[in-house]
Short mmCIF file of N, CA and C in Angstrom, two decimals:
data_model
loop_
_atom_site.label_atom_id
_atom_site.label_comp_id
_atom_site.label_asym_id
_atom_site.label_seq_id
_atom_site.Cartn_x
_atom_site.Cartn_y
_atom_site.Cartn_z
N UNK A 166 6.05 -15.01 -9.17
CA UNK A 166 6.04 -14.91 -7.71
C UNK A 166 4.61 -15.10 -7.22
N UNK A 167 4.55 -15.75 -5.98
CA UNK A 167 3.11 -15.83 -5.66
C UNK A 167 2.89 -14.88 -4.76
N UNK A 168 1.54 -14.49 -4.28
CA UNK A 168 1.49 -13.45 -3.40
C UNK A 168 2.09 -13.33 -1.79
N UNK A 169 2.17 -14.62 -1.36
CA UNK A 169 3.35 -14.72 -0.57
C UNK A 169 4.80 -14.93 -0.67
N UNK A 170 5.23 -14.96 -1.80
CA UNK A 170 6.65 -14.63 -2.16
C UNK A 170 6.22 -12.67 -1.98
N UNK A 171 5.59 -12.15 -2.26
CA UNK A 171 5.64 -10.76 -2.37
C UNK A 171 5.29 -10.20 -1.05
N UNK A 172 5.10 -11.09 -0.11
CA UNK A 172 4.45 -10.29 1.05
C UNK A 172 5.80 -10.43 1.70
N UNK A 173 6.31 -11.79 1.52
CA UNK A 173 7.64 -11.31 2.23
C UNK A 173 9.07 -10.57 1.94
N UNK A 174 8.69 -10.58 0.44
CA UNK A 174 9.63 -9.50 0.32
C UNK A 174 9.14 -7.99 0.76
N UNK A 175 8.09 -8.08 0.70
CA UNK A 175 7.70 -6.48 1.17
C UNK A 175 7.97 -6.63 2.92
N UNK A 176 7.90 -7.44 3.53
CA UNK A 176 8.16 -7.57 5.06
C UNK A 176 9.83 -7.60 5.04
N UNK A 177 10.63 -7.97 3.93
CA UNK A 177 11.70 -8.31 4.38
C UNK A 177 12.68 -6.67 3.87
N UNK A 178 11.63 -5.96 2.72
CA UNK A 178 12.41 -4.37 2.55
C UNK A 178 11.90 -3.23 3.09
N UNK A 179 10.23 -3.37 3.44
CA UNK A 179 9.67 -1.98 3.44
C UNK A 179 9.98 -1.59 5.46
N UNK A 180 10.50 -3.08 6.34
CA UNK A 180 11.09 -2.13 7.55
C UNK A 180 12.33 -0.87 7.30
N UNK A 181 12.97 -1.28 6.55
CA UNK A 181 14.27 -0.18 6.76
C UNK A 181 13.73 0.83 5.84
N UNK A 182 12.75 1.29 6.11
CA UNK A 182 12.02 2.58 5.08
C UNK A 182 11.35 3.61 6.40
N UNK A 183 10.66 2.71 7.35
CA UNK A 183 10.27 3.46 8.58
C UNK A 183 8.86 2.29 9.48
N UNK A 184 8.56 2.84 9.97
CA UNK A 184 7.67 2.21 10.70
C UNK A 184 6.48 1.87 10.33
N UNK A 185 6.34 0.37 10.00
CA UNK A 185 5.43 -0.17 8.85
C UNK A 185 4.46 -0.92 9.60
N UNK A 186 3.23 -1.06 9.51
CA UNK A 186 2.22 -1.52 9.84
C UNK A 186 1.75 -2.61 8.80
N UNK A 187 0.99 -3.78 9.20
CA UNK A 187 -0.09 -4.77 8.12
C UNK A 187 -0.91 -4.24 8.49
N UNK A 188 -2.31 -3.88 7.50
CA UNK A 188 -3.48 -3.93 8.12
C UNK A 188 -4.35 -5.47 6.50
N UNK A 189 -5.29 -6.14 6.92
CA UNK A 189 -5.87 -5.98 5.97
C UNK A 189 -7.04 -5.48 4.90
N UNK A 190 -7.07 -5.59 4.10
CA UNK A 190 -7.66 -4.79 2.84
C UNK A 190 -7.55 -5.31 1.87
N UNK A 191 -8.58 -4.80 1.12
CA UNK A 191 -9.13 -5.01 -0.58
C UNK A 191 -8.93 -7.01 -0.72
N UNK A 192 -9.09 -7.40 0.00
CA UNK A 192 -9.34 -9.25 0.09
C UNK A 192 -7.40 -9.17 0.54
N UNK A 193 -6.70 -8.31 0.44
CA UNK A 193 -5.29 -9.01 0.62
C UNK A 193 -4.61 -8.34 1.89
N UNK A 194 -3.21 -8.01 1.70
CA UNK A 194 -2.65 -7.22 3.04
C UNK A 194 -1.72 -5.96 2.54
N UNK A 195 -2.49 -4.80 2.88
CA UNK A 195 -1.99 -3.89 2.62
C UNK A 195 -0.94 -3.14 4.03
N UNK A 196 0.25 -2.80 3.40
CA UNK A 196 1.28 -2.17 3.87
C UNK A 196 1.64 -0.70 4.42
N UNK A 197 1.48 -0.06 5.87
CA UNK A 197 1.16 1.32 5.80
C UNK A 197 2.53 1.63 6.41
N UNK A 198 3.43 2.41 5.85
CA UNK A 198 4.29 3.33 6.24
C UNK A 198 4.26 4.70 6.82
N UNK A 199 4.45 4.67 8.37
CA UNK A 199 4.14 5.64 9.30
C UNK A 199 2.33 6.32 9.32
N UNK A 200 1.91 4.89 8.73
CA UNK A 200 -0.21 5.28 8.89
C UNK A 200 -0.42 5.67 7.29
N UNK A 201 0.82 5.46 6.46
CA UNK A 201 0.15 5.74 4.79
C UNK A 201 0.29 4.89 4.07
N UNK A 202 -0.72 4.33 3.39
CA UNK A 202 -0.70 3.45 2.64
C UNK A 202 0.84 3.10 1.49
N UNK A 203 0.72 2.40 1.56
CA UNK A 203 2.51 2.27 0.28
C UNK A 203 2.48 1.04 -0.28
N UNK A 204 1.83 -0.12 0.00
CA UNK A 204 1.61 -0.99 -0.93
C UNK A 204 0.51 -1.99 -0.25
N UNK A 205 -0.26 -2.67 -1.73
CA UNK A 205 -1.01 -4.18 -0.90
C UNK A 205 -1.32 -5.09 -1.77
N UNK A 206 -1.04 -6.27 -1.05
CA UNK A 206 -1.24 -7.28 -2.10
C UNK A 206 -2.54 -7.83 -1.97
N UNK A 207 -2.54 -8.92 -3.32
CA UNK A 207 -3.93 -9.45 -3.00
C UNK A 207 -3.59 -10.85 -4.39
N UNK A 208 -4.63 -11.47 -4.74
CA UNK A 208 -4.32 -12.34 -5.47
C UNK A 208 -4.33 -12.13 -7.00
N UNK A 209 -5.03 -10.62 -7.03
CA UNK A 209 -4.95 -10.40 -8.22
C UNK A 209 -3.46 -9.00 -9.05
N UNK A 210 -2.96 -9.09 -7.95
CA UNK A 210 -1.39 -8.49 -8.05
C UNK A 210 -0.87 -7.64 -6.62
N UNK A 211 -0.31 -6.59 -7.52
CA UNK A 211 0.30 -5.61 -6.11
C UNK A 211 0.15 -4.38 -6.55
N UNK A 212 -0.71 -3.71 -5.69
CA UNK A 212 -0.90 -2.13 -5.58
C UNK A 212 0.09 -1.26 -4.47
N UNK A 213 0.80 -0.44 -5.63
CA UNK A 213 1.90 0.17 -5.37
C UNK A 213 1.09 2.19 -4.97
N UNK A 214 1.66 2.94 -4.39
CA UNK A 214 1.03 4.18 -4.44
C UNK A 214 2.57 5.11 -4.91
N UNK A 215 2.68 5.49 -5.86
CA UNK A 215 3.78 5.72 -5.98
C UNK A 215 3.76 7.15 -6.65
N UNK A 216 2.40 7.84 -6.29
CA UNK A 216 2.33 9.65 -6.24
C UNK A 216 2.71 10.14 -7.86
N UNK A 217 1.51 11.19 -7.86
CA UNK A 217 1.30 11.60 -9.44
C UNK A 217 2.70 12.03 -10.08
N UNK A 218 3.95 12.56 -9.32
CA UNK A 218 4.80 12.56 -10.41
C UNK A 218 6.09 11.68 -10.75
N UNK A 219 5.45 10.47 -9.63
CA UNK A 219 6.22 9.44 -10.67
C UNK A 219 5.24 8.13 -11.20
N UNK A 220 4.68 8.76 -11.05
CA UNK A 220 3.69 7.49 -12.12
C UNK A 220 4.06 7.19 -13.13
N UNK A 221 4.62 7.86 -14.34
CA UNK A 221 4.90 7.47 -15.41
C UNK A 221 6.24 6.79 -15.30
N UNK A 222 6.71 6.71 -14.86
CA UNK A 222 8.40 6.10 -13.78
C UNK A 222 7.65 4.79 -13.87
N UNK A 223 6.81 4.78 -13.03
CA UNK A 223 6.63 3.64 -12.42
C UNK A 223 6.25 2.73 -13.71
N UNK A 224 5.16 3.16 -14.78
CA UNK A 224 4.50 2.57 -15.33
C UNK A 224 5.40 1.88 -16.46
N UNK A 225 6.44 2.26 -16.29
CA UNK A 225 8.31 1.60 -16.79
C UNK A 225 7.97 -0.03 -16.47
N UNK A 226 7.64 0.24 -15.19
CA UNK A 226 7.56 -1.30 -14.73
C UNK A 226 7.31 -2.62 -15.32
N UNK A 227 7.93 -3.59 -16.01
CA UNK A 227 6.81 -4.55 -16.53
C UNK A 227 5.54 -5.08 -15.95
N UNK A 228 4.67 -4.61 -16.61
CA UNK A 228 3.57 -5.54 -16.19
C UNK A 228 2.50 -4.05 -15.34
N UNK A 229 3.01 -3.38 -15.10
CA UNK A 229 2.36 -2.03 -14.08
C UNK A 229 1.52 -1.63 -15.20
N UNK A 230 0.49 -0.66 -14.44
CA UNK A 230 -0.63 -0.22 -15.37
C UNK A 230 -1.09 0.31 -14.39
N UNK A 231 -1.33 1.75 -14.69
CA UNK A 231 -2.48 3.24 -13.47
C UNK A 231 -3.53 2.18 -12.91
N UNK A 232 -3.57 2.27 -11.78
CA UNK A 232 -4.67 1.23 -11.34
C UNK A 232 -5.75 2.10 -11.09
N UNK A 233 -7.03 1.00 -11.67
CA UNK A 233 -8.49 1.74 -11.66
C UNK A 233 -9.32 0.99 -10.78
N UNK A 234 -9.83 1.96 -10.16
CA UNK A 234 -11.26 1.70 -9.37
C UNK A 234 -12.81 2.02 -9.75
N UNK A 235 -13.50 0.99 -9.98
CA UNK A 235 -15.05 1.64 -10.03
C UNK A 235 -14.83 2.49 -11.47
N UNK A 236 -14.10 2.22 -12.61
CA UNK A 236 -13.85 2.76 -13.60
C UNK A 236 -13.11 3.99 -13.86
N UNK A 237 -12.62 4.60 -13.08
CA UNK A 237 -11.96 5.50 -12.43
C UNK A 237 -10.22 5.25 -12.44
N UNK A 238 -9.62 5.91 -13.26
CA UNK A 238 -8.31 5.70 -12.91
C UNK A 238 -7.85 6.48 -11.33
N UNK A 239 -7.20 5.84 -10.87
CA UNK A 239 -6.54 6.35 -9.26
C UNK A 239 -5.19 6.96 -9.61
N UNK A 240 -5.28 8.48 -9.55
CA UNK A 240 -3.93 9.27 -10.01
C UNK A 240 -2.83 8.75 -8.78
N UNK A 241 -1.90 8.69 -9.05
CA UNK A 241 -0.38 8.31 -8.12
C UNK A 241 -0.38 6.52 -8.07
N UNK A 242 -1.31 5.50 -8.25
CA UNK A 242 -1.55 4.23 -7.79
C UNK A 242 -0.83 3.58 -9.36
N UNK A 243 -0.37 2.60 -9.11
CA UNK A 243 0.03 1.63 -10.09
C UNK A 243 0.00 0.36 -9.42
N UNK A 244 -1.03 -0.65 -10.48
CA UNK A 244 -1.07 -2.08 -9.99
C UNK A 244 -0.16 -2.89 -11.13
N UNK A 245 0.47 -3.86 -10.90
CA UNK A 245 1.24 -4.63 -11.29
C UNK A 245 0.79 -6.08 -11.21
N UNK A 246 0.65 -6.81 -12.62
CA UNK A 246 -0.47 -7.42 -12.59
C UNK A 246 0.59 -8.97 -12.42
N UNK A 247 -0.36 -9.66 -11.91
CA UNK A 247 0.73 -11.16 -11.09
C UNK A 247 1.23 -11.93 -11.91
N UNK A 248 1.02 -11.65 -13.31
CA UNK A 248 2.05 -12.91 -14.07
C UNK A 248 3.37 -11.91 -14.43
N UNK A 249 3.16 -10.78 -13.82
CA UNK A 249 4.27 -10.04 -14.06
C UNK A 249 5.53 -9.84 -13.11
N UNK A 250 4.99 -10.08 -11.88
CA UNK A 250 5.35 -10.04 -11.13
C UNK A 250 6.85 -10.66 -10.47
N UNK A 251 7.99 -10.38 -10.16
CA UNK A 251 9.04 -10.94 -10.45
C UNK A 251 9.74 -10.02 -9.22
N UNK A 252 11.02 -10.29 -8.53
CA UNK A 252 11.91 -9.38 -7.46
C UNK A 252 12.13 -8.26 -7.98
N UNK A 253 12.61 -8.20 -9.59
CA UNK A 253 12.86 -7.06 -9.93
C UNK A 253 11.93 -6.18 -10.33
N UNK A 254 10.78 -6.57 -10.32
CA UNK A 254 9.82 -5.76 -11.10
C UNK A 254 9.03 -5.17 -9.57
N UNK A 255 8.86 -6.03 -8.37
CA UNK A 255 8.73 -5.58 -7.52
C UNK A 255 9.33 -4.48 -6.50
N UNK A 256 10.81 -4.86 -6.37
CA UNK A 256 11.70 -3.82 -5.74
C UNK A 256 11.90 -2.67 -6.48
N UNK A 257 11.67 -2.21 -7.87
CA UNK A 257 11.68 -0.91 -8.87
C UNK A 257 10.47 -0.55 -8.85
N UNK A 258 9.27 -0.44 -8.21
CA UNK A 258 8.33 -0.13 -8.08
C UNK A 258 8.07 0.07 -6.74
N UNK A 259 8.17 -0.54 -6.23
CA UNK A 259 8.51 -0.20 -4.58
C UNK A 259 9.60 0.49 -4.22
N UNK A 260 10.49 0.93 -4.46
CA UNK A 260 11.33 2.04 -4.17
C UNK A 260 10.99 3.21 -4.56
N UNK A 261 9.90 3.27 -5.91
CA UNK A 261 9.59 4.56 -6.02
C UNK A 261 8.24 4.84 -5.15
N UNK A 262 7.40 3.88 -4.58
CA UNK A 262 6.34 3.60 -3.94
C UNK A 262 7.01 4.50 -2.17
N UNK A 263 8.39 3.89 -1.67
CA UNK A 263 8.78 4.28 -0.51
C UNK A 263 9.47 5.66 -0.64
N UNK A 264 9.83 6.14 -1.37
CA UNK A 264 10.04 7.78 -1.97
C UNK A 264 8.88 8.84 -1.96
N UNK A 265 8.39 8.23 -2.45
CA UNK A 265 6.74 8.95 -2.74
C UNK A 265 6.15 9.25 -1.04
N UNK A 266 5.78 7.66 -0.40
CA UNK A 266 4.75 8.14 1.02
C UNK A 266 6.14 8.49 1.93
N UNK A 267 7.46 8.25 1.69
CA UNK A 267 7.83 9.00 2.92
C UNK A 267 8.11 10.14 3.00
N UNK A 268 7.71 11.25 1.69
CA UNK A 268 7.47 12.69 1.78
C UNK A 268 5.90 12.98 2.49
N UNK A 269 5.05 11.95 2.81
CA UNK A 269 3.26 12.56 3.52
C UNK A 269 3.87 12.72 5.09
N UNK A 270 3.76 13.18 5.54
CA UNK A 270 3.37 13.03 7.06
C UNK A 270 2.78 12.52 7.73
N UNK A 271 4.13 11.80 8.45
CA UNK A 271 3.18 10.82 9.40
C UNK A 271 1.74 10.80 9.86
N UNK A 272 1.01 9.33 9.66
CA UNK A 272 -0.33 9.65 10.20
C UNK A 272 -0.52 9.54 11.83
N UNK A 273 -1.34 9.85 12.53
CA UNK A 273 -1.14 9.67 13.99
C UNK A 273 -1.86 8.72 14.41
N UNK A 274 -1.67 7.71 14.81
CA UNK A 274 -2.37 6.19 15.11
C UNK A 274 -3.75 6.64 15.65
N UNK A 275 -4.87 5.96 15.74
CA UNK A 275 -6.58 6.21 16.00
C UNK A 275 -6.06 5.37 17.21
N UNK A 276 -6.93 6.26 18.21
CA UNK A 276 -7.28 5.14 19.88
C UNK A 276 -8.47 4.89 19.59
N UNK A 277 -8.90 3.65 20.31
CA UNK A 277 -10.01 3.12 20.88
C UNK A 277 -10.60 4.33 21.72
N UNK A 278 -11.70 4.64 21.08
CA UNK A 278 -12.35 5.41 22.19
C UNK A 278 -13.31 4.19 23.35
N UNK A 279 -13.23 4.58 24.36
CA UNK A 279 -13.84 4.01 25.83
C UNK A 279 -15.34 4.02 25.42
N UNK A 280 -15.70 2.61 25.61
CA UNK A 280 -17.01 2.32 25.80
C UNK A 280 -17.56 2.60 27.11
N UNK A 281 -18.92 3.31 26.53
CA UNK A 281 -19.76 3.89 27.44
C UNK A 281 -20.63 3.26 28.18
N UNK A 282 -21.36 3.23 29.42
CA UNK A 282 -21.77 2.40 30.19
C UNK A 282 -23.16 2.43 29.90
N UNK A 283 -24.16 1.44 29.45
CA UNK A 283 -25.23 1.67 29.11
C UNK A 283 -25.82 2.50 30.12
N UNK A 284 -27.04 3.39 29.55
CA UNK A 284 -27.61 4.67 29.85
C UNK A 284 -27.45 5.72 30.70
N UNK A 285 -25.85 5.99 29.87
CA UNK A 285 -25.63 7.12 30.34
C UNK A 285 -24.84 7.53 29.30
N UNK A 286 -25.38 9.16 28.94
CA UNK A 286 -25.02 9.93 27.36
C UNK A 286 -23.84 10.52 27.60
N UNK A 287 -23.34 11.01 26.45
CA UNK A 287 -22.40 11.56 26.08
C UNK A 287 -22.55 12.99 25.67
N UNK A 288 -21.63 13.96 26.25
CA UNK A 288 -21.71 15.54 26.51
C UNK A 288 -21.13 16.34 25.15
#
């Protein structure tokens, strides 16, 4: 699958999960369910967040592996690396990915705070 075969399957399952946002990130487009992260792609696979106690679930996955940052494994994260990548290997990892963030609580969207009129401060 290429990374746009995966973006649209993630556009075409992760609406009926709840209210999903694109933002982008990490060079690709990451997926936020109700303001929490839950998946993102990029060219070098798909980062799933699929919470410390199903990680080992997840890591079932073909091709998945604890994804590391800065040498650092990231507890709850599993990346799934792109020659692995396939519908089924995607939708079984992403279902445990949409299980996981729709137990966080909703995040509450950030406003634009109002730009201030040059020289004059703020109280």
């Amino acid at each position: 699958m290429t990374e746009d075969d995966v973006i649209a399957d993630l556009r075409a399952t992760l609406p009926k999960a709840g209210k999903i946002r694109e933002v982008r990130m990490f060079g690709g487009t990451g997926f936020m369910l109700d303001g929490n992260m839950v998946a993102g792609t990029f060219k070098k696979g798909l980062l799933l967040r699929v919470g410390p106690d199903r990680l080992a679930q997840a890591l079932q996955v073909t091709g998945a592996r604890q994804m590391e940052m800065g040498g650092r494994l990231m507890e709850g994260y599993v990346y799934i690396d792109p020659n692995a990548l396939d519908r089924k290997a995607v939708q079984a990892a992403l279902r445990l990915a949409v299980v996981f963030v729709g137990t966080l609580p909703p995040k509450a969207e950030k406003t634009k705070k109002a730009a201030r009129k040059p020289g004059t401060r703020s109280r």
